[in-house]
Coordinates of C-alpha atoms in Angstrom, one line a residue:
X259 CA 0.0 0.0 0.0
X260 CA 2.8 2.2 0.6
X261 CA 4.4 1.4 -2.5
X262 CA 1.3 2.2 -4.4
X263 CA 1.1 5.5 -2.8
X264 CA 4.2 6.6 -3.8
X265 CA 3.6 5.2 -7.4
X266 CA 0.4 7.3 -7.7
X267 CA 0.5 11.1 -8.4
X268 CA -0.4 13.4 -6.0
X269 CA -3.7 14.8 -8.0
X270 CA -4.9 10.8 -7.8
X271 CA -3.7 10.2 -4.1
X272 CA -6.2 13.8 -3.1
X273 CA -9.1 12.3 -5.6
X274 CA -8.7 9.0 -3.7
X275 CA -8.5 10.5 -0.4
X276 CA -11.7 12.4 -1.2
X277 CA -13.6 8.8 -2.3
X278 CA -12.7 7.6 0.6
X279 CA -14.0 10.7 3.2
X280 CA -16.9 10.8 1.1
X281 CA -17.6 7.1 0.7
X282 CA -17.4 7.0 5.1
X283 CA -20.0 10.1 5.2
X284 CA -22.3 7.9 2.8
X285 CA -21.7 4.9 5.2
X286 CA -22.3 7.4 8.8
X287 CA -25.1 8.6 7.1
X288 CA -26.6 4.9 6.1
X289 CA -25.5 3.7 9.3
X290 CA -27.6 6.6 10.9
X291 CA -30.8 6.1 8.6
X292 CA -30.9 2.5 9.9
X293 CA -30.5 3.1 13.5
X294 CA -33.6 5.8 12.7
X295 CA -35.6 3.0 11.2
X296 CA -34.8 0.3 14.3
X297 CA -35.7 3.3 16.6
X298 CA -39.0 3.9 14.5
X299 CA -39.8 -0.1 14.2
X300 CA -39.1 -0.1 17.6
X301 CA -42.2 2.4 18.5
X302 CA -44.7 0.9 16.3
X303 CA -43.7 -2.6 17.7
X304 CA -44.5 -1.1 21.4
X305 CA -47.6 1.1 19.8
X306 CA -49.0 -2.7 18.5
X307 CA -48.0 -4.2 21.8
X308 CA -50.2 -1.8 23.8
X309 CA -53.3 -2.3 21.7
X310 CA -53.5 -6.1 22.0
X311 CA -53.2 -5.4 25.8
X312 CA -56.1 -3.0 25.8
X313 CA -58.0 -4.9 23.4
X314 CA -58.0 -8.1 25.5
X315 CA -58.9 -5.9 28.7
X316 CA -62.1 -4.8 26.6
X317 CA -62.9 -8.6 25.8
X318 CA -62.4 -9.3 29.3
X319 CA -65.3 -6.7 30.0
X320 CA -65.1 -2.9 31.3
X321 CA -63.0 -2.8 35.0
X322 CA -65.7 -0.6 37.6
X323 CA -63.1 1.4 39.3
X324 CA -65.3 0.5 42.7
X325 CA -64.8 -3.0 42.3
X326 CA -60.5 -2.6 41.6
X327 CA -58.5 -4.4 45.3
X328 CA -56.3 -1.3 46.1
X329 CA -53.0 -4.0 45.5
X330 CA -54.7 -4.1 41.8
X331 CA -54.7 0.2 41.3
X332 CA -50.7 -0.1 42.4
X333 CA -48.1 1.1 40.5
X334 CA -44.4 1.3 41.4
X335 CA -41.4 3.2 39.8
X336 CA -37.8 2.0 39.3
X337 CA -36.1 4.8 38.0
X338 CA -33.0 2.9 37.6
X339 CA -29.8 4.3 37.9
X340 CA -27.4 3.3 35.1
X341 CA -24.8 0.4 36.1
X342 CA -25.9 -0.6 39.1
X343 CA -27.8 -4.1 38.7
X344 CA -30.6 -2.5 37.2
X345 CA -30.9 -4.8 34.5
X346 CA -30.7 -7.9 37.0
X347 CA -32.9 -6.8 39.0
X348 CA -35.4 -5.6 36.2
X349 CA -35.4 -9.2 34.8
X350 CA -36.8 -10.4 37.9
X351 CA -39.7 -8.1 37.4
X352 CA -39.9 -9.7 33.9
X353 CA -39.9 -13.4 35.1
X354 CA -42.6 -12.8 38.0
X355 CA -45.4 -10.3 36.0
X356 CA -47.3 -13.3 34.1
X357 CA -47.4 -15.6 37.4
X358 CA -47.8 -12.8 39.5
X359 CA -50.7 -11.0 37.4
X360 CA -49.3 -7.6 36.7
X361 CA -47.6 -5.4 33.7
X362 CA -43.9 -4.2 33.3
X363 CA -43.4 -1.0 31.1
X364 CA -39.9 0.1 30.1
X365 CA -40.0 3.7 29.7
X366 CA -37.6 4.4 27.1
X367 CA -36.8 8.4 26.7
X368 CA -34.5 9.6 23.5
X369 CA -31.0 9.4 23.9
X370 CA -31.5 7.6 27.4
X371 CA -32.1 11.5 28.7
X372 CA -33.0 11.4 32.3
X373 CA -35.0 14.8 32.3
X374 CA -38.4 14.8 30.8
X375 CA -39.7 18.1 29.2
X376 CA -42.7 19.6 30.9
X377 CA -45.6 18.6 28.2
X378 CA -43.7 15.2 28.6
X379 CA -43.6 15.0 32.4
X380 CA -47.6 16.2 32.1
X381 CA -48.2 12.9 29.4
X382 CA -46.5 10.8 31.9
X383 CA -47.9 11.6 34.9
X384 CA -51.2 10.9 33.0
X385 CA -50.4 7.8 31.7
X386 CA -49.5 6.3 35.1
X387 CA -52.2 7.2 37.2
X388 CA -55.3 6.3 34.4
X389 CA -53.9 3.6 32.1
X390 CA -56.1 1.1 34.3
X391 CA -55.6 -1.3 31.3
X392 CA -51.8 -1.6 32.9
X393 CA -52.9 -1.8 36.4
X394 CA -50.7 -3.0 38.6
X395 CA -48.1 -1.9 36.5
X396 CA -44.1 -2.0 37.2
X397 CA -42.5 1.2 34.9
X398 CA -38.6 0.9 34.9
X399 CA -36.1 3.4 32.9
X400 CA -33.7 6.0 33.2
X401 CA -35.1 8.9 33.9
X402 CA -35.0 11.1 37.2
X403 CA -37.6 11.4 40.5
X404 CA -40.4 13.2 39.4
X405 CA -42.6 14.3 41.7
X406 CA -46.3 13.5 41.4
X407 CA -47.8 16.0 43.5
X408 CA -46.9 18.9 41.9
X409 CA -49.4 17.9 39.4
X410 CA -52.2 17.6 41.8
X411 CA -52.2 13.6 41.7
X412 CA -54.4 12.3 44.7
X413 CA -52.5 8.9 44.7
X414 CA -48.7 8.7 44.2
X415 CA -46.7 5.7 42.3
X416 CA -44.5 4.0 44.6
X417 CA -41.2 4.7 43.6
X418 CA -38.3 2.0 44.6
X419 CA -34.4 2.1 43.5
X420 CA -31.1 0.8 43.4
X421 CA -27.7 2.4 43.8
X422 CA -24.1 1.7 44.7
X423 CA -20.4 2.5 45.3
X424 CA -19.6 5.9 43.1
X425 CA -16.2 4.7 41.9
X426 CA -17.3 1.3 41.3
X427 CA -20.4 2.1 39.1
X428 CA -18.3 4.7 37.0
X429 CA -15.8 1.9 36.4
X430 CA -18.2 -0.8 35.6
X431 CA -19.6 2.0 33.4
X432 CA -16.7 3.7 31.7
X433 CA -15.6 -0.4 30.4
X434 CA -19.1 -1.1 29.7
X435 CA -19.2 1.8 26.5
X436 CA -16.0 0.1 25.8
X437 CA -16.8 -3.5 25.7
X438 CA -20.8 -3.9 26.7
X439 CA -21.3 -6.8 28.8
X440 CA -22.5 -10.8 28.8
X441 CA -26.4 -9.4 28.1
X442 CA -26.0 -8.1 24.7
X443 CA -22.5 -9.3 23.4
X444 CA -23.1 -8.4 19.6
X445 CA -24.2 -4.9 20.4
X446 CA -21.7 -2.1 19.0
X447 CA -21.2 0.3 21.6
X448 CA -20.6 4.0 21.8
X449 CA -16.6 3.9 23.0
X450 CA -15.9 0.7 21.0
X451 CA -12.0 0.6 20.2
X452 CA -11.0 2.0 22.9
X453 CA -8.3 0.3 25.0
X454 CA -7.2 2.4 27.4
X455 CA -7.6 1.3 30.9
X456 CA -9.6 3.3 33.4
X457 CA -6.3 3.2 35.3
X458 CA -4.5 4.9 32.1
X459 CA -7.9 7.8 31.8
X460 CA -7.7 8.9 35.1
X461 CA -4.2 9.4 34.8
X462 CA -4.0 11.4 31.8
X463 CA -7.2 13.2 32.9
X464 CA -9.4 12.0 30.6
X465 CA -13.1 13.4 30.3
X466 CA -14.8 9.8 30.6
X467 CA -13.6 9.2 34.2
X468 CA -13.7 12.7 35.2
X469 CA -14.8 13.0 38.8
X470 CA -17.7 15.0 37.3
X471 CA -18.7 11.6 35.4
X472 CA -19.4 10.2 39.4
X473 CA -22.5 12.8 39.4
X474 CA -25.1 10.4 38.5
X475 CA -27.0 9.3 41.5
X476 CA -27.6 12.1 43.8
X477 CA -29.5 13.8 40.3
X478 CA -31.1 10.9 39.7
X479 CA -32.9 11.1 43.2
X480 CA -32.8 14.7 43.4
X481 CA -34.9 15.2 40.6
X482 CA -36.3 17.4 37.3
X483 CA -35.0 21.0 39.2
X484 CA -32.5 22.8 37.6
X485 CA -30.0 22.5 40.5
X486 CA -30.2 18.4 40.6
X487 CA -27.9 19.0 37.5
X488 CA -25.2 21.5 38.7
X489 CA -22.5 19.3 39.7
X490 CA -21.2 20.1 42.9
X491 CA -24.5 21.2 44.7
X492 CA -25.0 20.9 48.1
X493 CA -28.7 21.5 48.2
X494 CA -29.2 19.0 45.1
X495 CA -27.8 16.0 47.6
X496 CA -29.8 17.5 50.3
X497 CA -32.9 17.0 47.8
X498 CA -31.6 14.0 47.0
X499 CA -31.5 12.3 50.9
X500 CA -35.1 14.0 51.5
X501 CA -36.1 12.5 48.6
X502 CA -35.2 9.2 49.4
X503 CA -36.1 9.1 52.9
X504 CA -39.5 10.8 52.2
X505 CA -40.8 9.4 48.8
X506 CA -38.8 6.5 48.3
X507 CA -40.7 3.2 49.4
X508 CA -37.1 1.4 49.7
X509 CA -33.8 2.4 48.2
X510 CA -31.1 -0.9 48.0
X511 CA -27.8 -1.2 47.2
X512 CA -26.1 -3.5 44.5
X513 CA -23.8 -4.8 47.0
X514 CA -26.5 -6.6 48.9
X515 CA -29.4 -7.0 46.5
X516 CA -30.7 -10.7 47.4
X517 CA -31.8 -8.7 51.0
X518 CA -33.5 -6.0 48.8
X519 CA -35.2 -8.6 47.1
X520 CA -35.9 -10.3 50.0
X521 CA -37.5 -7.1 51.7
X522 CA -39.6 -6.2 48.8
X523 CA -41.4 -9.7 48.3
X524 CA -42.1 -9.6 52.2
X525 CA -43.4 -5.9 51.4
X526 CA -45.1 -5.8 48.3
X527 CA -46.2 -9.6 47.4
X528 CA -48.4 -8.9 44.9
X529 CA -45.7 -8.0 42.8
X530 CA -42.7 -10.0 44.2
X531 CA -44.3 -13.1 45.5
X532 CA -41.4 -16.0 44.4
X533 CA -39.2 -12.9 43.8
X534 CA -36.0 -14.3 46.3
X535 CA -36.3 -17.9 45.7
X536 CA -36.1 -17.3 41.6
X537 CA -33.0 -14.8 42.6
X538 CA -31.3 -17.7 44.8
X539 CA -32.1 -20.5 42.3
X540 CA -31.8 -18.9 39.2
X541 CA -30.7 -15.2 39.1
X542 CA -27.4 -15.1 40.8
X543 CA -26.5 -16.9 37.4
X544 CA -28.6 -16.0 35.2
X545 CA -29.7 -12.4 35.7
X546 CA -26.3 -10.9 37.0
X547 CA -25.2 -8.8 34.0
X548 CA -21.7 -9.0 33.7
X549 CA -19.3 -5.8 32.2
X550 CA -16.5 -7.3 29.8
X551 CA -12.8 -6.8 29.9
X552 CA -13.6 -4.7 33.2
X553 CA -10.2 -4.3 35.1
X554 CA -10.1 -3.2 38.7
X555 CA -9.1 0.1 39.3
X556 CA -5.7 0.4 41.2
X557 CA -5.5 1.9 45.2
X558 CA -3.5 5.3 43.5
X559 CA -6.6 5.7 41.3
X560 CA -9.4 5.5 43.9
X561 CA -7.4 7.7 45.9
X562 CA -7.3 10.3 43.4
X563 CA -10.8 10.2 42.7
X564 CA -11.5 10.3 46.6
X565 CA -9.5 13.8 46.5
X566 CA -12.4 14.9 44.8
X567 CA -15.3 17.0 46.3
X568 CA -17.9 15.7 43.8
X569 CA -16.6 11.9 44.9
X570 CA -17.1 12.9 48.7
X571 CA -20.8 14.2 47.9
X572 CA -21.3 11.3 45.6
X573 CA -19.9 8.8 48.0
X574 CA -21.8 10.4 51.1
X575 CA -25.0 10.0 49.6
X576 CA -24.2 6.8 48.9
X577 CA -23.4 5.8 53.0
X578 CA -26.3 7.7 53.7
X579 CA -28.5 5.0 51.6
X580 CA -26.8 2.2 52.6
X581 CA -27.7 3.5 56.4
X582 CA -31.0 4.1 55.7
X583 CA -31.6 0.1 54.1
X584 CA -29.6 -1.8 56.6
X585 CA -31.4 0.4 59.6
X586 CA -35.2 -1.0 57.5
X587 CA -33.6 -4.5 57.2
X588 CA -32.3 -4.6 61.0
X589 CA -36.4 -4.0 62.0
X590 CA -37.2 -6.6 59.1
X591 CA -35.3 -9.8 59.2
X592 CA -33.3 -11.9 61.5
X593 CA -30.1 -13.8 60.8
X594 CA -30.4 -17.6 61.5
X595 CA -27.4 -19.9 60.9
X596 CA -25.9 -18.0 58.4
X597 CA -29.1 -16.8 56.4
X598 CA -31.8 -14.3 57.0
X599 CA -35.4 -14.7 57.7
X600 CA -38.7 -11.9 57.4
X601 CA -40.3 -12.0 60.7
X602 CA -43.8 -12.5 61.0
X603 CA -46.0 -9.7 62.3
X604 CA -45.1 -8.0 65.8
X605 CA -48.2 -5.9 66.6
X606 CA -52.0 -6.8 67.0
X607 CA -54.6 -5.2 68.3
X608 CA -56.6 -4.7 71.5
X609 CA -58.9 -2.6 73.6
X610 CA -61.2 -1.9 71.2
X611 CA -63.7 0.2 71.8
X612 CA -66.7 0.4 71.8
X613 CA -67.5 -3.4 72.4
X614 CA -70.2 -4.6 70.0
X615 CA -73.3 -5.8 72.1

């Protein structure tokens, strides 16, 4: 090839240098067209989806909101936070909703944006609290808290979550746009071709594992406000732990998810009924989602990432969850040889007044 270069004058090498630019723009653009078309299909496949729900819910006959159980009006929210088990955790909702009588919805926003516009946020609000054709329905997807109440919704979704360790998400994520993972191997992603280590980015100050990257999870529970977004702000994570104490039904971590599990089928059976014995039997192989070619950051890394204010917020937040779910499991469960149990109810009632005749 080199010969040939040299051969060929330099009027032919520019002509063949411009080909070749314009041939890749005709590929990008192709390339582009196609993933518009799969993103289109995609719709329409959810659109037909949808009507052969509703359709079989008017065969069934009308549902008289008097008659609906309360577990059967339910709705709950994962608004997942990237890299954190999410997946695994959503396929268990996926394996229980046919046995268990209930819908799962992936809400799938452009570009994976977490922030909804307001006419968007207005449609979505509206679509979970009347779509009684997906009643009891579980919604999952990236997208931040949004608060119900500020558009005068009576009842309130039940919103649940997942997060974990700041440096170890942003690693798991920073190889997974790299390599992908065990769940989709085939699937091209954004950072493919990239080799350098996370160890080798964070030493050359890279932007992808910029301690700004580790501001993920604080927004995500803070919420659609302006301020959840500015990196750095103390009254976003301050949002963030009132939101999650306040409007949260149970926040877990990916380090201990079997007890989140656990917790959530002794909570909310209609849902999770069978939800821990499938994760024992089945999902600890099955439904983990592994991150390819991930290599453990080394102890001068972390450090350097733990000189940053935006880790020490991050990470914060973080123990502040993980304080909150072991302080609901403690009340919850007790440890027998080696495993944990629910325990049964511990409170009755008595006295009551006045005594029927």
């Amino acid at each position: 090839m080199g010969l040939l270069r040299i051969m060929m004058p330099p009027k032919l090498q520019l002509l063949a240098v411009v080909a070749f630019a314009v041939a890749m723009l005709f590929l990008e653009n192709q390339i582009q067209k196609l993933e518009e078309s799969r993103s289109k299909l995609e719709r329409a496949i959810a659109r037909h989806e949808v009507r052969e729900i509703e359709q079989r819910h008017t065969m069934d006959g009308p549902r008289q909101d008097a008659a609906l159980d309360e577990e059967d009006d339910m709705v709950i929210i994962y608004n997942r936070v990237p890299k954190t088990a999410s997946t695994s955790f959503t396929n268990i909702a996926y394996d229980l909703c046919a046995k268990n009588k209930y819908h799962v919805l992936h809400i799938n926003t452009t570009k994976n944006n977490p922030v909804m516009s307001l006419q968007d946020q207005v449609r979505f609000v509206k679509n979970i609290t009347s779509w009684k054709e997906m009643k009891p329905g579980f919604y999952h997807g990236h997208i931040s808290y949004l608060d119900f109440a500020k558009f005068g919704v009576k009842k309130k979704p039940i919103y649940i979550n997942v997060i974990r360790d700041p440096i170890e998400r942003l690693v798991s994520y920073y190889y997974f746009l790299r390599f992908g993972d065990d769940y989709r191997p085939g699937l091209r992603r954004r950072k493919q071709g990239d080799k350098k280590t996370f160890d080798e980015c964070v030493a050359e100050g890279g932007s992808d594992c910029a301690p700004e990257k580790l501001w993920l999870q604080i927004p995500f529970f803070c919420g659609h406000s302006s301020e959840c977004w500015n990196v750095g702000s103390r009254w976003a994570m301050d949002q963030a732990k009132y939101n999650l104490v306040n409007e949260y039904f149970l926040v877990g971590v990916t380090e201990e998810l079997e007890d989140f599990i656990m917790l959530l089928e002794a909570a909310l059976p209609r849902f999770f009924r069978g939800a821990t014995d499938l994760y024992r039997t089945v999902g600890k192989k099955s439904h983990l989602r592994k991150t390819t070619e991930k290599k453990l950051p080394t102890k001068q890394t972390i450090a350097k990432l733990q000189q940053s204010d935006i880790w020490k917020m991050e990470n914060e937040f973080y123990e502040f969850a993980l304080e909150q779910f072991q302080f609901i499991r403690a009340h919850a469960v007790r440890e027998k040889d080696g495993d944990l149990y629910i325990l049964a109810q511990n409170f009755f009632y008595e006295k009551i007044y006045p005594k029927s005749n």
